[in-house]
Coordinates of C-alpha atoms and ligand atoms in Angstrom, one line a residue:
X104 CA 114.5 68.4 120.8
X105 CA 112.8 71.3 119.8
X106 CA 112.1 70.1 115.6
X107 CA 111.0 66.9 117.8
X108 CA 108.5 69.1 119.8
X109 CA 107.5 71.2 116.6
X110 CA 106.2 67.8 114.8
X111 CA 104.4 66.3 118.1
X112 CA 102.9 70.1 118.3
X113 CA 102.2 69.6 114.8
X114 CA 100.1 66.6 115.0
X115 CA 98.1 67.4 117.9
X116 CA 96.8 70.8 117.1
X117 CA 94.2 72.1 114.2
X118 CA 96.4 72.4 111.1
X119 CA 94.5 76.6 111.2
X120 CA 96.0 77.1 115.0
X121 CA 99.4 75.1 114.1
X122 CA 100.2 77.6 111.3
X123 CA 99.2 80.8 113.2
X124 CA 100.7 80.1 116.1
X125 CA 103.4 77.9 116.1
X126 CA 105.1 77.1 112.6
X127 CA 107.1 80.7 112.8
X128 CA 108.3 79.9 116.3
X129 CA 112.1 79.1 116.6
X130 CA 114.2 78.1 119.6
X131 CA 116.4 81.0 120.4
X132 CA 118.7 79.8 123.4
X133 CA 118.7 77.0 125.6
X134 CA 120.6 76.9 128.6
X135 CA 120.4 73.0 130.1
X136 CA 117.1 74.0 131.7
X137 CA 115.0 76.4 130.1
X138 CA 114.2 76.5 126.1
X139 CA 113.8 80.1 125.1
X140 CA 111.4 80.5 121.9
X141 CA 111.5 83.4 119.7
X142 CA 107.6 84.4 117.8
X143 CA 107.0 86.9 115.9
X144 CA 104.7 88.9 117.7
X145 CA 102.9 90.0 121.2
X146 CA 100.0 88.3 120.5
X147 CA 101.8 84.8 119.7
X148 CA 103.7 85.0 122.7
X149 CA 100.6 85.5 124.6
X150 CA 98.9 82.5 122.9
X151 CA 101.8 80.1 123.5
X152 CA 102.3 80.9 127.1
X153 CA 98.6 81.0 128.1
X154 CA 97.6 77.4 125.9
X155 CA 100.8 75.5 125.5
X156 CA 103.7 76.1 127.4
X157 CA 102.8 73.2 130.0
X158 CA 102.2 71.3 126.9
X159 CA 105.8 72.3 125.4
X160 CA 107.7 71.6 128.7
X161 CA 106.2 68.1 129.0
X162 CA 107.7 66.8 125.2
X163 CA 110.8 68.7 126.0
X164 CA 111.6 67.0 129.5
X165 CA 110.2 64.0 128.3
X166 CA 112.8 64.5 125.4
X167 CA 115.6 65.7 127.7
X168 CA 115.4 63.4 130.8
X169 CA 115.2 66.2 133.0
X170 CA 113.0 68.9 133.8
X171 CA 112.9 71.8 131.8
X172 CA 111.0 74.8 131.4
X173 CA 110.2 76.6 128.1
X174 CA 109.9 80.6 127.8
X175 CA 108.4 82.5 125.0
X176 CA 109.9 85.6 124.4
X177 CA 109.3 88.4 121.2
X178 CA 112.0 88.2 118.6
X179 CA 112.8 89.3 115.2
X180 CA 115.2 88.0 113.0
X181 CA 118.2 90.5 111.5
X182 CA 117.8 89.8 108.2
X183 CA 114.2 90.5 108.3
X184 CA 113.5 92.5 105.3
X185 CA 111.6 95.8 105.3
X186 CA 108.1 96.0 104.3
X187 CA 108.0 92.5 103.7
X188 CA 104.0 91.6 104.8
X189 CA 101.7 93.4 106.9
X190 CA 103.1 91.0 109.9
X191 CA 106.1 92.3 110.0
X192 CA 104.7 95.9 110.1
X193 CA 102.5 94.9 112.9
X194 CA 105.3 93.4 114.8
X195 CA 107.6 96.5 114.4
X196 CA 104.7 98.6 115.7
X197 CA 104.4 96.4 118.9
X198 CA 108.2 97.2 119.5
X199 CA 107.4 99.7 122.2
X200 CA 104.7 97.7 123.5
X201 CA 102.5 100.3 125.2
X202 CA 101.1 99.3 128.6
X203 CA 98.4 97.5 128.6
X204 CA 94.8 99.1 128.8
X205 CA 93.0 98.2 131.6
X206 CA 89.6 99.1 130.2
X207 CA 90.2 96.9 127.0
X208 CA 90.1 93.0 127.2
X209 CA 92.9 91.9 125.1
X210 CA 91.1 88.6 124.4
X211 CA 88.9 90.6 122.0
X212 CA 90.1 91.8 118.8
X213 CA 89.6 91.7 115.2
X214 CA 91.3 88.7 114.5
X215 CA 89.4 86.3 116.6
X216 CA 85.8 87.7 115.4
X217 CA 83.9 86.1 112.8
X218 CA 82.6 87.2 110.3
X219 CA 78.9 86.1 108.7
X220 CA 76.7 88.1 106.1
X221 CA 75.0 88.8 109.8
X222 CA 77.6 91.2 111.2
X223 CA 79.7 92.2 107.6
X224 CA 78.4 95.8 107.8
X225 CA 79.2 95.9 111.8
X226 CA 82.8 94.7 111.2
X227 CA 83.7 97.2 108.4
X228 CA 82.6 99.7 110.2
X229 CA 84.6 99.2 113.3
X230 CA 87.1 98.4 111.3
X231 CA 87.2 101.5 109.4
X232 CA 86.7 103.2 112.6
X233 CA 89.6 101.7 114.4
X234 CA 92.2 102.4 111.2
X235 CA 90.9 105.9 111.0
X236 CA 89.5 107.1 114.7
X237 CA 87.3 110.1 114.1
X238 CA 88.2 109.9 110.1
X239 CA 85.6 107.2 109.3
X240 CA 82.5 107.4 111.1
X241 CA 82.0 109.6 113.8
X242 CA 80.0 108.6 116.2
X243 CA 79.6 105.1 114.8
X244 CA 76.3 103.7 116.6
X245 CA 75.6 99.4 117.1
X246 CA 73.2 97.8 117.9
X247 CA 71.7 94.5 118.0
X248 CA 70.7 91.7 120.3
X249 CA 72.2 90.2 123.3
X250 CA 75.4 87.9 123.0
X251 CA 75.8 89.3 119.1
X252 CA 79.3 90.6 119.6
X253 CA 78.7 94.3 120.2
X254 CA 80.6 94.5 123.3
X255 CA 83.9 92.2 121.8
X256 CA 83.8 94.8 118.3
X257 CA 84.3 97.5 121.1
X258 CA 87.1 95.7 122.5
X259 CA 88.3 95.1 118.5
X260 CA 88.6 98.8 118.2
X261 CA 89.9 99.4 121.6
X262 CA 93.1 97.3 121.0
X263 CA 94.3 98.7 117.8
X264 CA 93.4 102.0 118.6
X265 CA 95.5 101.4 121.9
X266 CA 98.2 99.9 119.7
X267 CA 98.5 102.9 117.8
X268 CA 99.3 104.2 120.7
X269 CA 95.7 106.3 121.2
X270 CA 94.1 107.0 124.7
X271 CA 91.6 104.6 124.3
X272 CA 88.7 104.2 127.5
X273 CA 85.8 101.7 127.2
X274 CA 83.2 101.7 129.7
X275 CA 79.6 100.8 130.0
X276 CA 77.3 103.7 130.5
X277 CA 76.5 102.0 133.8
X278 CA 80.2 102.9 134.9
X279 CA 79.8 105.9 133.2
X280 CA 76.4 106.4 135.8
X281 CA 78.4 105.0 138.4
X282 CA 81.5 107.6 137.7
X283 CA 79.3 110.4 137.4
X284 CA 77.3 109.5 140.8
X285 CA 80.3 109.2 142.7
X286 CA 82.1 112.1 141.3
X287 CA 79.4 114.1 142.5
X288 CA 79.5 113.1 146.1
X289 CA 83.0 113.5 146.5
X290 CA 82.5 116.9 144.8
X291 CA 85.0 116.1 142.3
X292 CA 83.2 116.4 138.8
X293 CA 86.4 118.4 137.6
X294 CA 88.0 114.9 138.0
X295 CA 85.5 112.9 136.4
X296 CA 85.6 115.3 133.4
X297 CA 88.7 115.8 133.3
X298 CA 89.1 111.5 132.8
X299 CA 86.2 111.4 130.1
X300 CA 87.2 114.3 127.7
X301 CA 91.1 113.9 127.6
X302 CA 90.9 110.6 125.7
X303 CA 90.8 109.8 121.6
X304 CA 88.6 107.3 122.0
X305 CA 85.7 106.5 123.7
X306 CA 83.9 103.5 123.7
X307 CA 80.7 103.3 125.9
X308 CA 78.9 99.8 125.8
X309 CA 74.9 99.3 126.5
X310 CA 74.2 103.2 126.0
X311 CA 70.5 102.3 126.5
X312 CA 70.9 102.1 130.5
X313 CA 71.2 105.7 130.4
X314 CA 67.9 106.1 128.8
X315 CA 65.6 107.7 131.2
X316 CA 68.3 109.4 133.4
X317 CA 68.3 112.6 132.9
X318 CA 71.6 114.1 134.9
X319 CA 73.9 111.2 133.5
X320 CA 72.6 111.8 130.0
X321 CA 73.0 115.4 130.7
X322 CA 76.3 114.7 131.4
X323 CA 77.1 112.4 128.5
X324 CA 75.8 114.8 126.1
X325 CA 78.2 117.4 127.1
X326 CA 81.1 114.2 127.0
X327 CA 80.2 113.8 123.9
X328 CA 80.1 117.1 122.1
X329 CA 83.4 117.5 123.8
X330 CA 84.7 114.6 122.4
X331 CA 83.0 115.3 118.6
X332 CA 84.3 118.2 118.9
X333 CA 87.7 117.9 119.1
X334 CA 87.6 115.5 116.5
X335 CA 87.8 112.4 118.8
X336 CA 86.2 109.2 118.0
X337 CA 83.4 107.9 119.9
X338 CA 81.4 104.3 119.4
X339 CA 78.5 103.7 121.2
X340 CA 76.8 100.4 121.3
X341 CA 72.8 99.5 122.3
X342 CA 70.9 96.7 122.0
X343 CA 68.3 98.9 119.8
X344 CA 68.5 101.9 117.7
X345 CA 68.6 105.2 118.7
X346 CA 65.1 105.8 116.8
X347 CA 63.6 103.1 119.6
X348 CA 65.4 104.2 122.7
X349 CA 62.2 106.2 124.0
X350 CA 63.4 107.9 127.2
X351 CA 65.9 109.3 125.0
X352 CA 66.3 113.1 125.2
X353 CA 65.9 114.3 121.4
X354 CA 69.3 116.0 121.5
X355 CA 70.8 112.9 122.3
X356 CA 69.4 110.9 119.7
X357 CA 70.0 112.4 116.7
X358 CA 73.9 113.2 117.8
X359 CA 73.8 109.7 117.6
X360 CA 72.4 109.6 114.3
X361 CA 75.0 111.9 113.5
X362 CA 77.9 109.8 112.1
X363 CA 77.0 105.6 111.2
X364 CA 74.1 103.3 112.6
X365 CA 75.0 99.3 111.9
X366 CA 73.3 96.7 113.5
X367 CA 74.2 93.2 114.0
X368 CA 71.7 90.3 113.1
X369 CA 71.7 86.8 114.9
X370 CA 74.0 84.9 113.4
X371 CA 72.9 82.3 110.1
X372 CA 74.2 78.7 110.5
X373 CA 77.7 78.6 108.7
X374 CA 79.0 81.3 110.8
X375 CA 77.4 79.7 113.8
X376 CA 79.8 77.2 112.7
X377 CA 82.5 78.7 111.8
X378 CA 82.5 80.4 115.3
X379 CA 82.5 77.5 116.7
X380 CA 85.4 76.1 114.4
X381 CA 87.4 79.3 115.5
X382 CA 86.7 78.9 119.0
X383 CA 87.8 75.0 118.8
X384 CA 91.1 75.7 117.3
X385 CA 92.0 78.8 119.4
X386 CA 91.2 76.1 122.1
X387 CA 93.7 73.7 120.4
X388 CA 91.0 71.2 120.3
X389 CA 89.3 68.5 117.0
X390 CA 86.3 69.0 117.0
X391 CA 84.3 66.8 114.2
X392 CA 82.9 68.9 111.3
X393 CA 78.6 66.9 112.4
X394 CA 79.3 67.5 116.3
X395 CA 80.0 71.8 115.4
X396 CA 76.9 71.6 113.3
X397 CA 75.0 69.8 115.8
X398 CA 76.0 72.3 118.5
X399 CA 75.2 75.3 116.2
X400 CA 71.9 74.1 115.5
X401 CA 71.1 74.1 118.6
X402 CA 72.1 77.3 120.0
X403 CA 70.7 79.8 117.6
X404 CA 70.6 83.3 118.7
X405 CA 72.9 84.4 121.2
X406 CA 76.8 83.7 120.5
X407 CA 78.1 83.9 124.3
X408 CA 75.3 80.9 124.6
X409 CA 76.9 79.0 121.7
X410 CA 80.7 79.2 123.4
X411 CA 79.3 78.0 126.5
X412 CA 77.7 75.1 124.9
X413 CA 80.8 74.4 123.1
X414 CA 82.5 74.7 126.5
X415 CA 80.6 72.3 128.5
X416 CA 80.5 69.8 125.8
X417 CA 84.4 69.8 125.9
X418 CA 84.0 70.1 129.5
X419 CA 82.1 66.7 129.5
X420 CA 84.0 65.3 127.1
X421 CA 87.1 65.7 129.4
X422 CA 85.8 65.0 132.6
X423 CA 84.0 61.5 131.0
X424 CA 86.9 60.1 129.0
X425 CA 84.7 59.5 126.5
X426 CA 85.2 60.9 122.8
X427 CA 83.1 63.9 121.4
X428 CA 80.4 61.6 120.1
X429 CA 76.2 63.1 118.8
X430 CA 75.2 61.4 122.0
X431 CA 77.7 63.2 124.7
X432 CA 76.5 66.4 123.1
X433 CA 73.0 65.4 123.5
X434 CA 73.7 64.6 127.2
X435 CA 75.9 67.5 128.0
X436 CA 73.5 70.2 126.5
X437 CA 70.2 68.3 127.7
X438 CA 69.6 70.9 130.3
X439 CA 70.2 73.7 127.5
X440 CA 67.6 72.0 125.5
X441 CA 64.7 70.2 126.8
X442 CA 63.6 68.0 124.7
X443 CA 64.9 64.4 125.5
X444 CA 62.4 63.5 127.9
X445 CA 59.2 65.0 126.0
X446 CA 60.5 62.8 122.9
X447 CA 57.9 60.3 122.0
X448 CA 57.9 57.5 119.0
X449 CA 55.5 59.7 117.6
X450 CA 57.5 63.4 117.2
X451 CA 60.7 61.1 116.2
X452 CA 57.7 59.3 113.3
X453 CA 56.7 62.8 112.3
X454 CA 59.7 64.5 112.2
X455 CA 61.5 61.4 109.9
X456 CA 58.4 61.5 107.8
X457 CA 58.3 65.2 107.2
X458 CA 62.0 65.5 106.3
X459 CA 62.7 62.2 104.3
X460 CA 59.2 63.0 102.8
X461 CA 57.7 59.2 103.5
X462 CA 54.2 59.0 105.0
X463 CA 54.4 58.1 108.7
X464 CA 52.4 55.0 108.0
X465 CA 54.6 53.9 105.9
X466 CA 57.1 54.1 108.2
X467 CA 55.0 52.4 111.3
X468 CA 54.8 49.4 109.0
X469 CA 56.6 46.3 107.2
X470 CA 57.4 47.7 103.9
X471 CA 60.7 46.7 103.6
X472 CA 61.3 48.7 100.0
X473 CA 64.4 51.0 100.2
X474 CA 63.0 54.4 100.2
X475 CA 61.3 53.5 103.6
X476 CA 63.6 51.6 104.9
X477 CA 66.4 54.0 105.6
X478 CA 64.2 57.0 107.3
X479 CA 62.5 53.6 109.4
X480 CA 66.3 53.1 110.5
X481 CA 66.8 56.9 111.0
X482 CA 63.6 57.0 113.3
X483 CA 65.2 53.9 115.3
X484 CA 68.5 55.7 115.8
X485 CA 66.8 58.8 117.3
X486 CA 64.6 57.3 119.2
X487 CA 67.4 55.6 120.9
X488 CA 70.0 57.8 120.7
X489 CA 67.6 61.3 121.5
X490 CA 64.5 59.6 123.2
X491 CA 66.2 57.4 125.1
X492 CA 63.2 54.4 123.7
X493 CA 64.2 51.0 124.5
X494 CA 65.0 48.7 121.6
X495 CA 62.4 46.4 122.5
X496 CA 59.7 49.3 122.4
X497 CA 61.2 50.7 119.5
X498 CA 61.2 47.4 117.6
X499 CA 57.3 46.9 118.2
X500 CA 56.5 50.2 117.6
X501 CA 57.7 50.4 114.1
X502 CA 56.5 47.0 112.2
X503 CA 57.2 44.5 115.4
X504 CA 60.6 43.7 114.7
X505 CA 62.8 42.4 117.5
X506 CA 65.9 44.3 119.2
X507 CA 68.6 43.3 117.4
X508 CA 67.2 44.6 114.4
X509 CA 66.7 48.2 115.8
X510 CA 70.2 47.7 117.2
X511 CA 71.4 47.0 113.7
X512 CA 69.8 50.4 112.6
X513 CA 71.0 52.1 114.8
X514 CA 74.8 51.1 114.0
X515 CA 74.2 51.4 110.3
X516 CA 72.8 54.9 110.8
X517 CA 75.5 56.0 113.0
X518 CA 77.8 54.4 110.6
X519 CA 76.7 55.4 107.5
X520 CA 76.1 59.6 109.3
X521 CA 79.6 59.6 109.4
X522 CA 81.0 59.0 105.5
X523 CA 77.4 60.0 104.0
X524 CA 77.0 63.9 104.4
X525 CA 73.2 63.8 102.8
X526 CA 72.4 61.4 105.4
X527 CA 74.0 63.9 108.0
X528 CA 72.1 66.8 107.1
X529 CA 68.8 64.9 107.0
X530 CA 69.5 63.4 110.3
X531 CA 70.3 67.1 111.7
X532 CA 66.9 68.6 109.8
X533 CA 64.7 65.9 111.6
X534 CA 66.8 67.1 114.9
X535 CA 65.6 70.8 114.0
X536 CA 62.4 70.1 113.9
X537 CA 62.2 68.0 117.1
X538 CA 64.6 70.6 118.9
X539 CA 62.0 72.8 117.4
X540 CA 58.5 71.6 118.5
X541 CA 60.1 70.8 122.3
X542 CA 61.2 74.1 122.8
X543 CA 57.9 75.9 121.7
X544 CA 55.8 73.3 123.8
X545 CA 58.1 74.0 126.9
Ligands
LIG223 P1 77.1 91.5 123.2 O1 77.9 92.6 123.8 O2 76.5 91.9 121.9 O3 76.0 91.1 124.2 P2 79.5 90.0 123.3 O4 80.4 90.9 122.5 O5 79.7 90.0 124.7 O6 78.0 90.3 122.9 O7 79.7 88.5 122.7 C1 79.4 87.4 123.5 C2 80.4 86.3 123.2 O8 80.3 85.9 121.9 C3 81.8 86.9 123.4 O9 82.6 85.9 124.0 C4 82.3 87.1 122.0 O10 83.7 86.9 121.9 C5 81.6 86.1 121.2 N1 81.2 86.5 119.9 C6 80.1 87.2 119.5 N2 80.2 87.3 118.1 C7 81.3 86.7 117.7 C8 81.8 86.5 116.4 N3 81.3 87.0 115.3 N4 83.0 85.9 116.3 C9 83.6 85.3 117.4 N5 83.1 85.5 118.6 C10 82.0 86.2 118.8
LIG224 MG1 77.9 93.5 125.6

């Protein structure tokens, strides 16, 4: 029952998530009622149980003709051979599992970032940082913009450090305000320091809300030099450099130029992509290859805004019935993005005409010649399918033709989008640019 399972598991889940999460996993005991599953590793368990183990016991009862209930525990094999991969290493570590760290969000780690020519410098160094606290860089300084991933590379360090069994804290330097504040009125700053400067590793998020408050960064600095000075690793993350934090006290600043400054840029495209890729199959959801892309190009800066978009698409997707489809993105993300209604024959005209690199009269007219033939049907299908123009209107407005041809269009378009990836991409360009002029004319 459990092979059985294994090969339904197999074919409903992304072939990435299948081989990370499940293809090691082996049935251990079963006992009439409950199937016990042996992984590898903490993190696997934690995946199964959280994503599939409703999933599991459904094939298995329906498999057993009575109820049963599946349990994943951590296992190794006997035979397992020393110093076989880096996996087993890992998992040996995670023997004496420490307890959790309830300043780090276990959710967040290296292996569920992703990483673009964007954030490359950013990861390496936090990385490096979080194999060698207080060795590597020291401080190590981020910044960038909001929703770029600062706050989960914190996290990233946080849990291996923690793993290595380190007294790891993460805070925001609003807790850290907050800390400080309250420490005072209960006159119990012995306390507070005593909780800031015992640790390996600090990790304070959004330094640049201490900016301007001079006790806390009072306070901070001497954290800090403590810290440094006993060779402990802090990171610090901002949404600007140190250079532009202005209310900075001097001393501050250039201790925090002391050790590494990375930023992290907005993401480019592919990795807009491939985040969302990452986050589909974590998800254990197919997601077409033109829907990622169209979500990606959509969302451009800010990577929390991207998840939710991919979220709410799903969301839809679900609560609908209705397959992931150019059109349920277009209707789940229209108050994301508001440029259905403003959409005129006219953008669509200009848009197809700029990108397919036919004159827009051409394209209003009869010609019937095959270079403007296809953008004319490309117009028609975004006009329908992102404007929301009746067939009748679209038909007159390009050359008088009657509905059923637009309607022919539009199916050959949608058709042909899906086997011809040129097509695709000219399709998404035109969508850029009408995305484009609707946002900066809202
Ligand atoms: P910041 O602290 O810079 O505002 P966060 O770290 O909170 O941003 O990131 C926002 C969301 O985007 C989080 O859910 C995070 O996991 C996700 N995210 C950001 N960058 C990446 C990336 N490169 N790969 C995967 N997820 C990312
Ligand atoms: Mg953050």
């Amino acid at each position: 029952a459990w092979q059985a399972t294994l090969g339904q598991l197999q074919m409903d889940m992304s072939k990435a998530a299948f081989e990370t999460w499940v293809r090691n996993a082996e049935l251990v005991t079963h006992d009439g009622e409950t199937f016990k599953i042996g992984v590898t590793n903490a993190y696997a368990r934690d995946w199964l149980e959280s994503r599939l183990s409703s999933t599991v016991a459904r094939h298995l009862t329906g498999m057993m003709s009575r109820p049963q209930k599946v349990e994943f525990v951590v296992w190794h094999k006997e035979y397992e051979g020393e110093g076989e991969s880096e996996g087993v290493e890992e998992a040996a570590e995670e023997e004496p599992a420490p307890a959790p760290n309830p300043t780090i969000n276990s959710r967040y780690t290296f292996d569920t970032y992703v990483v673009g020519a964007n954030n490359r410098l950013a990861h390496a160094a936090c990385m490096a940082v979080a194999e060698n606290p207080a060795r590597a860089y020291n401080p190590l300084f981020l910044y960038g913009g909001v929703g770029l991933g600062k706050t989960h590379l914190l996290h990233a360090i946080g849990n291996q450090a923690h793993r290595q069994g380190l007294q790891v804290l993460y805070v925001s330097s609003e807790e850290f305000t907050n800390d400080l504040i309250n420490s005072i009125q209960k006159r119990n700053t012995a306390a507070f320091r005593d909780r800031y400067r015992r640790i390996d590793v600090l990790l304070i998020d959004d330094i640049q809300f201490i900016a301007g408050k001079e006790s806390t960064q009072e306070e901070f600095f001497h954290t800090f030099n403590t810290l440094h000075g006993q060779d402990k690793q802090v990171v610090i993350s901002s949404d600007r450099p140190p250079k532009a934090m202005v209310t900075l006290e001097e001393r501050l600043r250039s201790r925090f130029e002391w050790g590494l400054t990375v930023d992290i840029q907005p993401a480019d495209l592919e990795t807009r992509i491939a985040i969302l890729r990452s986050k589909a199959e974590r998800a254990s959801r197919q997601v077409p290859q033109e829907i990622l892309e169209l979500i990606a190009r959509q969302i451009q800066s800010n990577i929390r805004e991207l998840e939710g978009a991919l979220t709410r698409v799903l969301a839809y997707s679900d609560l609908s019935g209705q397959p992931v489809t150019q059109g349920l993105v277009n209707s789940a993300l229209a108050d994301l993005i508001p440029q259905h209604s403003s959409l005129g024959v006219d953008a669509v005209v200009t848009a197809v005409s700029s990108v397919f690199g036919v004159p827009s009269d051409r394209l209003f007219g009869r010609d019937r010649t095959r270079e403007v033939a296809l953008p004319r049907q490309v117009a028609m299908y975004l006009m329908r399918e992102d404007a929301n123009i009746s067939l009748p209107q679209i038909g007159e407005a390009l050359g008088g033709r009657d509905h059923t041809t637009v309607m022919y269009a539009c199916d050959k378009v949608a058709d042909l989008m899906q086997r011809d990836d040129r097509l695709r991409r000219q399709v998404l360009q035109v969508r850029d640019q009408l995305y484009g002029q609707a946002r900066a004319a809202a």
